[in-house]
XYZ file of C-alpha atoms in Angstrom:
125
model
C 54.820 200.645 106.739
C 54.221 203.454 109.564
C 58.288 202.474 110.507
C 57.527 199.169 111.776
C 60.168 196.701 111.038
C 59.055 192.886 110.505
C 59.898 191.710 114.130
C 58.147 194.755 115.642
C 54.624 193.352 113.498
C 55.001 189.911 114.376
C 55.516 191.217 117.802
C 52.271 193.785 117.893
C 50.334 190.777 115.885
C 50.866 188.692 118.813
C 49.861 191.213 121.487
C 46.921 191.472 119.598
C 46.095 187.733 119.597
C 46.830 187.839 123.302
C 44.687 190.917 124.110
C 41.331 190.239 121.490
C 41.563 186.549 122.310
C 40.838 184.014 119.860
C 37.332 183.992 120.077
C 37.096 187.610 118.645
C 39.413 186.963 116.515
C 37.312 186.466 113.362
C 34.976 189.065 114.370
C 37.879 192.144 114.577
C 39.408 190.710 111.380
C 36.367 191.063 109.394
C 36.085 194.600 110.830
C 39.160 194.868 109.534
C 38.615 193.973 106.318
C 35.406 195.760 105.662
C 37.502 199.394 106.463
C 39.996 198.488 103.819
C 37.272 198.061 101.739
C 35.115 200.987 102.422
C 38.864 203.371 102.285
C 38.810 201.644 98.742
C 35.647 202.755 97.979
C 36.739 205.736 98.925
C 39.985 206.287 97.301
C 38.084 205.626 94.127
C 34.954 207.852 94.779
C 37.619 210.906 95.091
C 39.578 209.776 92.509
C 36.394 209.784 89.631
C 35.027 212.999 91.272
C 38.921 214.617 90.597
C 38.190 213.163 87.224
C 34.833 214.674 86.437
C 35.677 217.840 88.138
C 39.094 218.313 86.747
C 38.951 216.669 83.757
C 41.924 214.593 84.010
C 43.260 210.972 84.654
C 45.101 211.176 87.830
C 47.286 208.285 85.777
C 47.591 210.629 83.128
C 49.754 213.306 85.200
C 53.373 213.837 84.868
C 54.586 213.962 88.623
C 57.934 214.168 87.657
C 57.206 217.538 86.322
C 55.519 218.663 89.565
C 58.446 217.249 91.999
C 60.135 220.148 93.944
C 63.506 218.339 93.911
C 64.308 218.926 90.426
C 63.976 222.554 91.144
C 67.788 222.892 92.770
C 69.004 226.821 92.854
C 72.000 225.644 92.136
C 71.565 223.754 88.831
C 68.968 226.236 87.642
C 71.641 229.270 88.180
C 74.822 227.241 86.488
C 71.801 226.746 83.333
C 71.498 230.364 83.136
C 74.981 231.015 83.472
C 76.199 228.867 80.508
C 73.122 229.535 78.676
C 73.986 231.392 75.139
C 73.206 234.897 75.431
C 72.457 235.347 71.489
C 69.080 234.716 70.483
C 68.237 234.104 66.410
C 66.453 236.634 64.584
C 63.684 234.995 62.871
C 63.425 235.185 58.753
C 60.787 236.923 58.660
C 61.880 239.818 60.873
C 62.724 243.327 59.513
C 65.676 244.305 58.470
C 66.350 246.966 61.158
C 65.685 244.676 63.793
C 68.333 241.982 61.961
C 70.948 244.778 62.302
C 70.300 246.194 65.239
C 70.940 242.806 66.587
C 74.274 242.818 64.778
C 75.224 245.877 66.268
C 75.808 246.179 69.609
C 77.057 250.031 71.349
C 80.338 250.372 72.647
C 80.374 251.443 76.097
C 80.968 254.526 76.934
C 83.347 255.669 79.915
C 83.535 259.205 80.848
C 87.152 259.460 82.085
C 88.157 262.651 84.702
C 90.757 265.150 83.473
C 94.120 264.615 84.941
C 94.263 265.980 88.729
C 90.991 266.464 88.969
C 89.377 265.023 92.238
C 86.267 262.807 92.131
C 82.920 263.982 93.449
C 82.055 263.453 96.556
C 78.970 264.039 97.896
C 78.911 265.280 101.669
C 75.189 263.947 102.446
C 75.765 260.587 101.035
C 77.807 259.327 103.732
């Protein structure tokens, strides 16, 4: 809670006693507990006006789903990587389209004659 370790709260609890005294004691803890109740209040108010607005249960919501941990570069690259490249042709596709996914063109390379020098083009550089 706010990085405070048990000794440090017992510590700032007694400060507290020391500085409000014990006569006012009563008086700041029920101050106390009436803002904890009226944050309740609302916490609850902005939850049911998310609910009417929205439409949803914030209970209802995956937050897993919304976490930006699970979104590593990493993993998401090594998924595409590995992923399989061929995709099914549905059943009810045409027949063209079935074997045009079948066939795939060869690649083409133009090769130079022998002794011929490659192009080179003066302004590119």
């Amino acid at each position: 809670m706010f990085g405070i370790n048990g000794p440090e709260f017992i510590l700032l609890l007694i400060i507290g006693l020391l500085v409000i005294g014990p006569s006012r004691l009563p008086e700041y803890t029920q101050k106390l507990a009436n803002i904890v109740k009226e944050v309740r209040r609302m916490a609850s108010g902005a939850r049911e006006q998310i609910k009417e607005e929205v439409g949803i249960d914030i209970d209802d919501v995956d937050w897993k789903k919304y976490d930006p941990r699970q979104y590593d570069p990493r993993r998401i690259i090594r998924e595409a990587l590995l992923e399989d490249d061929t995709k099914p042709v549905s059943a009810g596709a045409p027949a063209a389209v079935a074997a045009a996914e079948d066939r795939k063109p060869a690649r083409v390379v133009e090769r130079l004659p022998e002794g011929v020098p490659a192009p080179f083009d003066t302004e590119a550089t």
